[in-house]
Short mmCIF file of C-alpha atoms and ligand atoms in Angstrom, two decimals:
data_model
loop_
_atom_site.label_atom_id
_atom_site.label_comp_id
_atom_site.label_asym_id
_atom_site.label_seq_id
_atom_site.Cartn_x
_atom_site.Cartn_y
_atom_site.Cartn_z
CA UNK A 1 -23.76 85.29 11.22
CA UNK A 2 -23.53 88.94 11.36
CA UNK A 3 -26.39 91.21 11.19
CA UNK A 4 -25.63 92.30 7.93
CA UNK A 5 -25.48 89.03 6.11
CA UNK A 6 -28.91 88.39 7.72
CA UNK A 7 -30.01 91.44 6.21
CA UNK A 8 -28.81 90.77 2.71
CA UNK A 9 -30.58 87.34 3.25
CA UNK A 10 -34.05 89.07 4.36
CA UNK A 11 -36.79 86.96 2.72
CA UNK A 12 -35.26 84.12 0.66
CA UNK A 13 -38.11 81.69 -0.82
CA UNK A 14 -35.96 78.61 0.32
CA UNK A 15 -32.96 77.68 2.24
CA UNK A 16 -31.36 74.94 2.35
CA UNK A 17 -29.30 73.53 5.27
CA UNK A 18 -26.11 72.01 4.04
CA UNK A 19 -23.94 72.01 1.03
CA UNK A 20 -23.26 68.90 0.33
CA UNK A 21 -24.08 68.05 -3.50
CA UNK A 22 -27.87 67.08 -2.72
CA UNK A 23 -27.67 70.70 -1.03
CA UNK A 24 -26.21 72.23 -3.88
CA UNK A 25 -28.89 70.38 -6.30
CA UNK A 26 -31.57 71.31 -4.25
CA UNK A 27 -30.71 74.97 -4.26
CA UNK A 28 -29.57 74.72 -7.89
CA UNK A 29 -33.36 73.35 -8.95
CA UNK A 30 -34.77 76.07 -6.93
CA UNK A 31 -32.88 78.91 -8.12
CA UNK A 32 -33.53 77.60 -11.75
CA UNK A 33 -36.96 78.75 -11.21
CA UNK A 34 -36.11 82.58 -10.25
CA UNK A 35 -36.81 81.90 -6.76
CA UNK A 36 -34.37 83.64 -4.23
CA UNK A 37 -32.53 80.72 -2.17
CA UNK A 38 -29.62 80.56 0.46
CA UNK A 39 -27.52 77.68 1.66
CA UNK A 40 -26.38 77.56 5.40
CA UNK A 41 -23.19 75.30 5.72
CA UNK A 42 -21.77 74.65 9.35
CA UNK A 43 -18.21 74.14 8.25
CA UNK A 44 -15.57 76.18 7.12
CA UNK A 45 -15.64 75.15 3.67
CA UNK A 46 -18.59 74.08 1.05
CA UNK A 47 -19.05 70.57 -0.10
CA UNK A 48 -19.88 68.01 2.74
CA UNK A 49 -18.80 64.86 1.36
CA UNK A 50 -17.52 66.09 -1.78
CA UNK A 51 -14.46 68.38 -1.32
CA UNK A 52 -10.08 68.35 -1.36
CA UNK A 53 -7.68 69.45 0.94
CA UNK A 54 -4.14 69.43 1.60
CA UNK A 55 -4.31 66.30 4.52
CA UNK A 56 -0.68 65.37 4.26
CA UNK A 57 1.99 67.69 3.06
CA UNK A 58 2.09 71.41 1.21
CA UNK A 59 0.96 70.99 -2.37
CA UNK A 60 -0.67 67.58 -2.22
CA UNK A 61 -4.50 67.60 -3.00
CA UNK A 62 -6.41 64.85 -1.18
CA UNK A 63 -10.34 64.15 -1.84
CA UNK A 64 -11.51 64.32 2.10
CA UNK A 65 -14.69 62.21 1.39
CA UNK A 66 -15.61 61.25 -2.42
CA UNK A 67 -12.85 60.44 -4.88
CA UNK A 68 -14.41 58.47 -7.59
CA UNK A 69 -17.02 59.94 -9.51
CA UNK A 70 -19.42 57.53 -12.16
CA UNK A 71 -22.64 58.53 -10.70
CA UNK A 72 -22.12 62.42 -10.82
CA UNK A 73 -20.97 62.19 -14.63
CA UNK A 74 -23.74 60.12 -14.89
CA UNK A 75 -26.41 62.11 -12.77
CA UNK A 76 -29.36 63.13 -15.06
CA UNK A 77 -29.56 66.31 -13.22
CA UNK A 78 -25.81 67.04 -13.02
CA UNK A 79 -25.52 66.26 -16.67
CA UNK A 80 -27.92 69.08 -17.49
CA UNK A 81 -25.85 71.94 -16.01
CA UNK A 82 -22.79 73.83 -17.36
CA UNK A 83 -20.22 72.57 -15.01
CA UNK A 84 -17.68 72.53 -17.56
CA UNK A 85 -18.08 76.22 -18.03
CA UNK A 86 -17.29 76.39 -14.42
CA UNK A 87 -14.13 74.89 -14.41
CA UNK A 88 -14.86 70.96 -14.11
CA UNK A 89 -13.24 68.31 -16.30
CA UNK A 90 -13.42 65.16 -15.96
CA UNK A 91 -9.85 62.77 -16.26
CA UNK A 92 -10.49 59.12 -17.34
CA UNK A 93 -8.22 56.37 -16.39
CA UNK A 94 -7.15 53.56 -19.06
CA UNK A 95 -8.12 50.56 -16.50
CA UNK A 96 -11.63 51.91 -14.83
CA UNK A 97 -11.10 49.33 -11.95
CA UNK A 98 -8.31 46.44 -10.78
CA UNK A 99 -8.38 43.67 -8.89
CA UNK A 100 -5.20 42.10 -7.66
CA UNK A 101 -4.10 38.49 -6.67
CA UNK A 102 -1.90 36.63 -4.75
CA UNK A 103 -0.28 35.34 -7.92
CA UNK A 104 0.51 38.68 -9.34
CA UNK A 105 -2.14 38.63 -11.72
CA UNK A 106 -5.47 40.74 -11.50
CA UNK A 107 -8.84 41.13 -13.41
CA UNK A 108 -9.66 44.51 -14.83
CA UNK A 109 -12.36 46.24 -15.84
CA UNK A 110 -12.50 48.63 -19.40
CA UNK A 111 -14.70 51.62 -20.42
CA UNK A 112 -14.89 48.67 -23.41
CA UNK A 113 -17.01 45.97 -22.78
CA UNK A 114 -15.47 44.02 -25.32
CA UNK A 115 -11.65 44.25 -23.98
CA UNK A 116 -13.10 43.68 -20.33
CA UNK A 117 -15.07 40.22 -21.49
CA UNK A 118 -11.86 39.18 -23.24
CA UNK A 119 -9.67 39.44 -20.74
CA UNK A 120 -12.21 37.55 -18.32
CA UNK A 121 -11.49 34.38 -20.75
CA UNK A 122 -13.88 31.98 -19.82
CA UNK A 123 -16.18 34.44 -18.03
CA UNK A 124 -16.36 36.81 -20.71
CA UNK A 125 -19.92 35.19 -21.84
CA UNK A 126 -21.14 35.52 -18.36
CA UNK A 127 -19.72 38.79 -17.86
CA UNK A 128 -21.42 40.10 -20.61
CA UNK A 129 -24.83 38.28 -19.54
CA UNK A 130 -24.45 39.66 -16.11
CA UNK A 131 -23.26 43.37 -16.71
CA UNK A 132 -23.27 43.50 -20.45
CA UNK A 133 -27.37 43.01 -20.24
CA UNK A 134 -27.41 46.11 -17.37
CA UNK A 135 -25.17 48.29 -19.81
CA UNK A 136 -27.74 47.79 -23.04
CA UNK A 137 -30.65 48.04 -21.04
CA UNK A 138 -29.00 51.27 -19.09
CA UNK A 139 -31.01 53.57 -21.20
CA UNK A 140 -34.27 52.18 -19.92
CA UNK A 141 -33.41 51.72 -16.30
CA UNK A 142 -31.06 54.74 -15.55
CA UNK A 143 -34.49 56.85 -14.53
CA UNK A 144 -35.59 54.05 -12.25
CA UNK A 145 -32.15 53.89 -10.39
CA UNK A 146 -31.75 57.64 -10.06
CA UNK A 147 -35.05 58.24 -8.57
CA UNK A 148 -37.48 57.21 -5.89
CA UNK A 149 -39.51 54.09 -6.32
CA UNK A 150 -42.16 54.84 -8.65
CA UNK A 151 -44.33 53.51 -11.75
CA UNK A 152 -41.55 52.44 -14.21
CA UNK A 153 -40.80 53.68 -17.17
CA UNK A 154 -39.65 50.38 -19.16
CA UNK A 155 -41.08 47.69 -16.77
CA UNK A 156 -39.83 44.63 -18.86
CA UNK A 157 -36.51 46.02 -18.92
CA UNK A 158 -36.83 47.06 -15.26
CA UNK A 159 -38.20 43.66 -13.88
CA UNK A 160 -35.37 41.55 -15.69
CA UNK A 161 -32.89 44.14 -13.78
CA UNK A 162 -34.42 43.62 -10.57
CA UNK A 163 -34.58 39.97 -10.97
CA UNK A 164 -30.77 39.97 -10.58
CA UNK A 165 -30.42 42.96 -8.35
CA UNK A 166 -32.68 41.38 -5.42
CA UNK A 167 -30.15 38.97 -5.04
CA UNK A 168 -27.24 38.41 -2.86
CA UNK A 169 -24.21 39.03 -4.43
CA UNK A 170 -21.96 35.92 -3.75
CA UNK A 171 -25.16 33.72 -4.67
CA UNK A 172 -25.02 35.74 -8.00
CA UNK A 173 -21.24 35.77 -8.50
CA UNK A 174 -20.89 31.70 -7.70
CA UNK A 175 -23.67 31.20 -9.78
CA UNK A 176 -23.11 33.13 -13.09
CA UNK A 177 -19.11 33.02 -13.18
CA UNK A 178 -16.48 30.11 -12.97
CA UNK A 179 -12.75 31.76 -12.12
CA UNK A 180 -12.22 32.89 -9.03
CA UNK A 181 -10.74 35.80 -10.42
CA UNK A 182 -14.52 36.87 -12.13
CA UNK A 183 -16.11 36.18 -8.62
CA UNK A 184 -13.82 38.27 -6.68
CA UNK A 185 -14.12 41.00 -9.35
CA UNK A 186 -18.03 40.94 -8.81
CA UNK A 187 -17.79 40.94 -4.73
CA UNK A 188 -15.53 43.66 -4.51
CA UNK A 189 -17.97 46.07 -6.49
CA UNK A 190 -20.62 45.00 -4.35
CA UNK A 191 -19.07 45.70 -1.64
CA UNK A 192 -19.30 49.44 -2.11
CA UNK A 193 -22.89 48.83 -0.79
CA UNK A 194 -21.88 48.51 2.73
CA UNK A 195 -24.01 44.89 3.13
CA UNK A 196 -22.84 41.74 3.91
CA UNK A 197 -22.70 39.81 0.53
CA UNK A 198 -25.10 37.03 1.50
CA UNK A 199 -27.62 39.56 2.14
CA UNK A 200 -30.24 41.11 -0.49
CA UNK A 201 -29.89 43.23 -2.39
CA UNK A 202 -26.13 43.47 -2.37
CA UNK A 203 -25.79 42.27 -6.19
CA UNK A 204 -27.22 45.31 -6.86
CA UNK A 205 -24.44 47.51 -6.14
CA UNK A 206 -22.04 45.30 -8.32
CA UNK A 207 -24.91 45.54 -11.36
CA UNK A 208 -25.14 49.10 -11.12
CA UNK A 209 -21.64 50.24 -10.48
CA UNK A 210 -20.27 47.65 -12.79
CA UNK A 211 -22.11 48.74 -15.61
CA UNK A 212 -21.40 52.66 -14.85
CA UNK A 213 -17.64 51.70 -15.70
CA UNK A 214 -18.75 50.98 -19.22
CA UNK A 215 -21.43 53.66 -19.64
CA UNK A 216 -20.20 56.13 -17.56
CA UNK A 217 -16.51 55.39 -16.54
CA UNK A 218 -15.01 55.47 -12.88
CA UNK A 219 -13.85 59.32 -13.70
CA UNK A 220 -12.08 61.83 -11.37
CA UNK A 221 -12.24 65.57 -11.68
CA UNK A 222 -8.66 67.17 -12.38
CA UNK A 223 -7.89 68.65 -9.70
CA UNK A 224 -9.73 66.70 -7.10
CA UNK A 225 -13.32 66.40 -6.17
CA UNK A 226 -13.51 69.53 -4.92
CA UNK A 227 -13.62 71.01 -8.24
CA UNK A 228 -17.13 69.60 -8.57
CA UNK A 229 -18.46 71.54 -5.41
CA UNK A 230 -17.01 74.44 -6.76
CA UNK A 231 -18.50 73.87 -9.97
CA UNK A 232 -21.72 73.26 -8.57
CA UNK A 233 -21.55 76.17 -6.40
CA UNK A 234 -20.14 78.86 -9.00
CA UNK A 235 -23.65 77.74 -11.20
CA UNK A 236 -25.53 78.54 -8.11
CA UNK A 237 -24.28 81.50 -7.47
CA UNK A 238 -24.43 82.58 -11.39
CA UNK A 239 -28.35 81.85 -10.95
CA UNK A 240 -28.97 84.22 -7.75
CA UNK A 241 -28.06 81.40 -4.97
CA UNK A 242 -26.14 82.69 -2.01
CA UNK A 243 -23.94 80.36 0.35
CA UNK A 244 -22.96 81.44 3.97
CA UNK A 245 -20.15 78.93 5.44
CA UNK A 246 -19.31 78.50 9.49
CA UNK A 247 -23.16 78.81 10.03
CA UNK A 248 -24.22 75.67 11.55
CA UNK A 249 -28.18 75.52 12.35
CA UNK A 250 -28.53 74.19 15.37
CA UNK A 251 -32.52 74.36 15.45
CA UNK A 252 -34.67 75.07 12.20
CA UNK A 253 -36.27 77.84 14.63
CA UNK A 254 -32.95 79.58 14.16
CA UNK A 255 -33.45 80.13 10.47
CA UNK A 256 -34.80 83.34 8.46
CA UNK A 257 -38.29 82.97 7.72
CA UNK A 258 -38.94 80.93 4.47
CA UNK A 259 -41.69 79.20 2.51
CA UNK A 260 -39.25 76.06 2.23
CA UNK A 261 -36.73 74.44 4.52
CA UNK A 262 -34.67 71.94 2.70
CA UNK A 263 -32.15 70.11 5.17
CA UNK A 264 -28.95 68.53 3.56
CA UNK A 265 -28.90 66.27 6.69
CA UNK A 266 -29.62 62.59 7.63
CA UNK A 267 -32.21 61.49 10.47
CA UNK A 268 -30.17 62.08 13.52
CA UNK A 269 -28.99 65.33 12.77
CA UNK A 270 -32.49 66.18 11.48
CA UNK A 271 -33.92 65.22 14.90
CA UNK A 272 -31.79 67.52 16.92
CA UNK A 273 -32.58 70.74 14.44
CA UNK A 274 -36.38 69.81 14.04
CA UNK A 275 -37.46 67.06 16.31
CA UNK A 276 -39.51 69.50 18.47
CA UNK A 277 -41.19 70.36 15.68
CA UNK A 278 -42.42 66.59 14.66
CA UNK A 279 -45.36 64.55 16.10
CA UNK A 280 -44.19 61.39 18.24
CA UNK A 281 -45.00 59.01 15.67
CA UNK A 282 -42.47 60.62 12.83
CA UNK A 283 -40.05 61.06 15.35
CA UNK A 284 -40.03 57.61 16.46
CA UNK A 285 -39.77 56.66 12.76
CA UNK A 286 -36.75 58.70 12.28
CA UNK A 287 -35.12 57.10 15.38
CA UNK A 288 -36.26 53.60 13.98
CA UNK A 289 -33.67 54.53 10.98
CA UNK A 290 -30.84 52.54 10.76
CA UNK A 291 -27.06 53.28 10.22
CA UNK A 292 -24.87 51.11 9.29
CA UNK A 293 -20.72 50.51 9.74
CA UNK A 294 -18.70 53.41 9.18
CA UNK A 295 -15.60 53.80 7.43
CA UNK A 296 -11.82 53.84 8.28
CA UNK A 297 -9.80 56.17 5.82
CA UNK A 298 -6.07 57.03 4.97
CA UNK A 299 -4.57 59.03 2.58
CA UNK A 300 -0.91 59.20 1.70
CA UNK A 301 1.64 61.20 -0.06
CA UNK A 302 3.99 59.19 -2.23
CA UNK A 303 7.56 59.70 -3.60
CA UNK A 304 6.58 57.65 -6.38
CA UNK A 305 3.41 55.57 -7.61
CA UNK A 306 2.34 52.09 -6.16
CA UNK A 307 4.71 49.18 -7.21
CA UNK A 308 2.07 47.05 -7.80
CA UNK A 309 2.81 43.35 -9.28
CA UNK A 310 0.14 43.27 -11.62
CA UNK A 311 0.56 45.74 -14.41
CA UNK A 312 -2.95 46.83 -14.99
CA UNK A 313 -3.01 47.88 -11.67
CA UNK A 314 -0.55 50.69 -12.24
CA UNK A 315 -2.87 51.79 -15.14
CA UNK A 316 -6.25 51.79 -12.87
CA UNK A 317 -8.06 54.69 -11.08
CA UNK A 318 -9.36 52.61 -8.73
CA UNK A 319 -7.83 49.28 -6.99
CA UNK A 320 -9.70 46.52 -4.95
CA UNK A 321 -7.55 44.97 -2.37
CA UNK A 322 -8.93 42.19 -0.71
CA UNK A 323 -8.24 38.79 -2.46
CA UNK A 324 -10.55 36.30 -3.33
CA UNK A 325 -14.82 36.42 -2.83
CA UNK A 326 -14.43 34.22 0.15
CA UNK A 327 -11.91 36.74 1.93
CA UNK A 328 -13.81 39.93 0.77
CA UNK A 329 -17.19 38.37 2.00
CA UNK A 330 -15.62 37.09 5.06
CA UNK A 331 -14.02 40.82 5.65
CA UNK A 332 -17.75 42.54 5.12
CA UNK A 333 -19.41 39.86 7.26
CA UNK A 334 -16.68 40.42 10.41
CA UNK A 335 -17.68 43.99 10.41
CA UNK A 336 -21.44 43.63 10.34
CA UNK A 337 -20.84 41.40 13.71
CA UNK A 338 -19.03 44.22 15.39
CA UNK A 339 -15.35 42.99 14.44
CA UNK A 340 -12.74 44.93 12.85
CA UNK A 341 -11.71 42.45 9.99
CA UNK A 342 -8.12 41.26 10.24
CA UNK A 343 -7.58 41.45 6.63
CA UNK A 344 -9.84 44.27 5.95
CA UNK A 345 -11.34 44.81 1.73
CA UNK A 346 -9.75 48.06 0.91
CA UNK A 347 -10.96 50.39 -1.77
CA UNK A 348 -8.13 52.39 -3.21
CA UNK A 349 -7.99 55.41 -5.61
CA UNK A 350 -4.81 56.84 -7.02
CA UNK A 351 -5.90 59.67 -8.85
CA UNK A 352 -2.52 61.23 -9.48
CA UNK A 353 -1.74 58.48 -12.01
CA UNK A 354 -3.96 60.30 -14.34
CA UNK A 355 -4.08 64.07 -12.99
CA UNK A 356 -0.44 64.99 -12.23
CA UNK A 357 -2.21 68.25 -10.67
CA UNK A 358 -3.05 66.16 -7.40
CA UNK A 359 1.03 66.17 -6.36
CA UNK A 360 4.22 68.37 -6.97
CA UNK A 361 7.48 67.06 -8.67
CA UNK A 362 5.47 63.97 -10.16
CA UNK A 363 4.81 62.31 -6.74
CA UNK A 364 1.30 60.89 -5.91
CA UNK A 365 -1.93 60.53 -3.80
CA UNK A 366 -3.23 57.82 -2.80
CA UNK A 367 -7.02 57.52 -0.94
CA UNK A 368 -8.04 54.20 0.51
CA UNK A 369 -11.00 53.20 2.99
CA UNK A 370 -12.02 49.91 4.89
CA UNK A 371 -15.21 49.44 6.45
CA UNK A 372 -15.38 48.56 9.96
CA UNK A 373 -18.09 48.46 12.67
CA UNK A 374 -20.44 51.31 13.59
CA UNK A 375 -18.57 53.84 15.31
CA UNK A 376 -15.41 51.39 15.90
CA UNK A 377 -12.38 53.61 16.55
CA UNK A 378 -9.96 50.56 16.13
CA UNK A 379 -6.72 51.48 14.26
CA UNK A 380 -6.88 49.60 10.83
CA UNK A 381 -3.81 51.67 9.47
CA UNK A 382 -1.79 48.44 9.70
CA UNK A 383 -3.83 46.12 8.43
CA UNK A 384 -4.73 48.45 5.25
CA UNK A 385 -0.82 48.82 4.78
CA UNK A 386 -0.35 45.28 4.74
CA UNK A 387 -3.09 44.41 2.54
CA UNK A 388 -1.70 46.92 -0.25
CA UNK A 389 2.21 45.20 0.39
CA UNK A 390 0.49 41.74 -0.05
CA UNK A 391 -0.33 42.76 -3.90
CA UNK A 392 2.56 45.99 -3.76
CA UNK A 393 5.70 45.16 -2.39
CA UNK A 394 7.49 48.14 -1.12
CA UNK A 395 4.37 50.34 -0.83
CA UNK A 396 5.71 51.43 2.67
CA UNK A 397 9.01 52.77 1.32
CA UNK A 398 7.30 55.00 -0.64
CA UNK A 399 5.38 57.21 1.98
CA UNK A 400 6.36 60.47 2.29
CA UNK A 401 3.05 61.17 4.96
CA UNK A 402 -0.21 59.94 5.83
CA UNK A 403 -3.53 60.88 7.21
CA UNK A 404 -5.73 58.80 8.69
CA UNK A 405 -9.71 59.50 9.91
CA UNK A 406 -11.53 57.30 11.75
CA UNK A 407 -15.30 56.82 12.42
CA UNK A 408 -15.15 59.63 14.80
CA UNK A 409 -13.38 61.99 12.74
CA UNK A 410 -15.80 61.49 10.30
CA UNK A 411 -18.74 62.35 11.96
CA UNK A 412 -16.90 65.29 13.90
CA UNK A 413 -16.41 66.99 10.40
CA UNK A 414 -19.60 65.88 9.30
CA UNK A 415 -22.80 65.15 11.27
CA UNK A 416 -24.39 63.21 8.83
CA UNK A 417 -21.83 60.40 8.82
CA UNK A 418 -23.51 58.81 12.21
CA UNK A 419 -20.93 56.33 13.79
CA UNK A 420 -18.99 56.83 10.40
CA UNK A 421 -21.49 55.78 8.23
CA UNK A 422 -20.37 57.22 5.14
CA UNK A 423 -23.52 55.70 3.08
CA UNK A 424 -26.00 57.72 5.63
CA UNK A 425 -27.81 54.99 6.54
CA UNK A 426 -27.94 51.40 5.42
CA UNK A 427 -28.82 50.36 1.92
CA UNK A 428 -30.97 47.30 2.45
CA UNK A 429 -34.26 46.59 1.17
CA UNK A 430 -36.61 48.13 3.91
CA UNK A 431 -34.38 51.38 3.84
CA UNK A 432 -34.45 51.79 -0.02
CA UNK A 433 -38.28 51.32 -0.18
CA UNK A 434 -38.81 53.85 2.48
CA UNK A 435 -36.23 56.29 3.05
CA UNK A 436 -35.87 57.32 5.57
CA UNK A 437 -39.63 56.66 6.08
CA UNK A 438 -42.52 56.04 3.36
CA UNK A 439 -42.63 60.02 3.17
CA UNK A 440 -39.39 60.27 1.51
CA UNK A 441 -38.39 64.02 1.37
CA UNK A 442 -41.78 65.23 3.18
CA UNK A 443 -41.74 65.56 6.50
CA UNK A 444 -45.02 66.19 8.98
CA UNK A 445 -44.15 70.29 8.92
CA UNK A 446 -45.23 72.14 6.27
CA UNK A 447 -42.65 73.17 4.15
CA UNK A 448 -39.86 71.46 5.90
CA UNK A 449 -38.06 68.64 3.27
CA UNK A 450 -34.90 66.57 3.75
CA UNK A 451 -32.94 66.22 0.75
CA UNK A 452 -29.56 64.40 1.78
CA UNK A 453 -28.40 60.86 0.75
CA UNK A 454 -31.09 59.57 3.44
CA UNK A 455 -33.44 60.12 1.11
CA UNK A 456 -33.99 58.42 -2.48
CA UNK A 457 -32.29 57.16 -4.46
CA UNK A 458 -29.54 57.03 -1.66
CA UNK A 459 -25.64 57.06 -1.18
CA UNK A 460 -23.45 58.66 -3.93
CA UNK A 461 -22.16 61.79 -5.32
CA UNK A 462 -25.42 62.42 -8.15
CA UNK A 463 -27.59 65.18 -6.68
CA UNK A 464 -30.95 63.40 -7.58
CA UNK A 465 -31.83 63.48 -3.51
CA UNK A 466 -31.37 67.24 -3.88
CA UNK A 467 -33.35 67.67 -7.05
CA UNK A 468 -36.32 65.43 -6.03
CA UNK A 469 -36.13 67.38 -2.64
CA UNK A 470 -36.58 70.43 -4.69
CA UNK A 471 -38.98 69.34 -7.00
CA UNK A 472 -41.43 68.27 -4.40
CA UNK A 473 -41.01 71.55 -2.47
CA UNK A 474 -41.70 73.86 -5.54
CA UNK A 475 -44.91 71.75 -6.30
CA UNK A 476 -46.10 71.91 -2.60
CA UNK A 477 -44.92 75.44 -1.22
CA UNK A 478 -43.24 77.49 -3.54
C1 LIG B 501 -14.84 58.54 3.06
C2 LIG B 501 -15.69 58.68 1.84
C3 LIG B 501 -15.38 58.45 0.59
C4 LIG B 501 -16.86 58.59 -0.42
N1 LIG B 501 -16.16 58.25 -1.63
C5 LIG B 501 -17.56 58.01 -2.66
C6 LIG B 501 -16.93 58.08 -3.72
O1 LIG B 501 -15.67 57.84 -4.24
N2 LIG B 501 -18.07 58.08 -4.73
C7 LIG B 501 -19.05 58.61 -4.46
O2 LIG B 501 -20.26 58.54 -5.45
N3 LIG B 501 -19.89 58.57 -2.88
C8 LIG B 501 -18.51 58.48 -2.33
N4 LIG B 501 -18.83 58.78 -0.86
C9 LIG B 501 -20.22 59.26 -0.78
C10 LIG B 501 -20.81 60.73 -1.05
O3 LIG B 501 -19.59 61.48 -0.20
C11 LIG B 501 -21.97 60.75 -0.10
O4 LIG B 501 -23.07 60.06 -0.70
C12 LIG B 501 -22.68 62.42 -0.51
O5 LIG B 501 -21.55 63.46 -0.14
C13 LIG B 501 -23.92 62.79 -0.07
O6 LIG B 501 -24.31 63.85 0.02
P1 LIG B 501 -25.06 64.97 0.71
O7 LIG B 501 -25.36 66.29 -0.47
O8 LIG B 501 -26.46 64.17 0.91
O9 LIG B 501 -24.62 65.17 1.81
P2 LIG B 501 -22.91 65.52 2.41
O10 LIG B 501 -22.25 65.43 1.28
O11 LIG B 501 -22.80 64.66 3.72
O12 LIG B 501 -23.25 66.96 2.79
C14 LIG B 501 -23.91 67.37 4.02
C15 LIG B 501 -23.24 68.89 4.36
O13 LIG B 501 -24.38 69.44 5.59
C16 LIG B 501 -23.70 70.11 6.26
N5 LIG B 501 -24.44 69.97 7.51
C17 LIG B 501 -25.04 69.21 8.32
N6 LIG B 501 -25.53 69.34 9.60
C18 LIG B 501 -25.54 70.76 9.52
C19 LIG B 501 -26.15 72.05 9.92
N7 LIG B 501 -27.16 71.63 11.07
N8 LIG B 501 -25.98 73.31 9.65
C20 LIG B 501 -25.24 73.33 8.69
N9 LIG B 501 -24.66 72.64 8.16
C21 LIG B 501 -24.98 71.55 8.02
C22 LIG B 501 -22.70 69.21 6.48
O14 LIG B 501 -21.44 69.97 6.78
C23 LIG B 501 -22.18 68.71 5.25
O15 LIG B 501 -21.38 69.91 4.43
C24 LIG B 501 -18.03 58.63 0.28
C25 LIG B 501 -18.13 59.30 1.56
C26 LIG B 501 -17.00 59.28 2.25
C27 LIG B 501 -16.99 59.85 3.57
#
């Protein structure tokens, strides 16, 4: 950082380390009060886990990390911001999510609950009971889902939700649904949580993300995830906030003096930056924080859409590739036992089918990842492509170029993803209740806060971790 920049940055009220969605949300929350805030970003570009780049060929826009954004659409904080005025436009697929099977059929989730339940045939009523009840209760439980644990606004609605959410996904799916297709659909949504499906509270991910397909939609920003980051950054600047890129912070001692420091980082990088200022007990608590499995990601440039056998998959923004509940549960179990899955569960998005700006000349971009053991650098490309071929024969012939990202690449690009853990820490019951410790956003150092997805309400692009951390800083030191 040059001396001129430092001079300009004289006496900020608050500094934020990291420009992920939570860092930007924290900075905006503080700037909204008229205080001066500066964001320092280690990388050459802003956005952290929300960015886009030409990863394969010129003109092909790929989402580097997050691609599908129901939580951003529904975020109680983002909803209050004028992001559309800063260029953000959401695009919605006809089919929110499709899940193909070996016989050429698929199960689908549409925005419409009646359409979804009708297609699920004998399980339609059960789907309405399981997911539909969460959709109906959403206005009452949203505030509790998107915030740290606290006294609920609607205790009855939350208790009803909690009874289901705390179950293992596998158990709930088997009890609630009769058809293997519906069980597989539920398992695929639950697997986003990166927990084994026989572990509590894996059902909670299926309930929340499943409900969001109806409440918000599994939408993508026109032009790529970067547009969401750019809109947040533009709004921050309009409030007087500043962002400095290429500014890795190795120690919080290097920061300009400020009343509050908010770190959009997970516990391991926080220890490197500020460990010397913490008492032993807090240092040990952060050292005990558990990171989970990693991700292996592939981006493709295609000369035509994926040739899915099931027609609904060709109209879906997101496709869950992994077959039955048993197969998905087995694949996720393998990962937790330290073995890359032979037939991985693949989460795939095909934004260019609804957003032609992603690729030139009516060509296409595809984004996919599977879970792998923590820090594994196993090459999953052949297995991922084999899984896609299984449901879309001829897929490989459409590939113009590929970009592959393993766990080491993920962590190199963003220090928060320790061992390639894109969730910034395991989301099991213990680490949901106390994330990353019972202090949540606060640290023992006055004025120093964490605001990343390693704080409540956790993983995903919603900015609520940053919002609540900033609120705490505003009430305590600003
Ligand atoms: C492959 C992948 C796919 C995903 N898909 C989805 C999805 O489809 N939908 C969804 O909702 N979520 C998805 N996620 C998760 C989502 O991206 C994260 O939950 C979210 O980005 C977390 O935001 P954050 O602000 O907490 O941190 P991050 O986005 O991790 O941002 C942290 C920022 O801090 C910077 N930083 C770290 N240390 C320093 C330092 N010392 N000095 C300066 N800067 C520093 C980093 O460079 C980074 O820019 C995905 C993540 C990955 C990796």
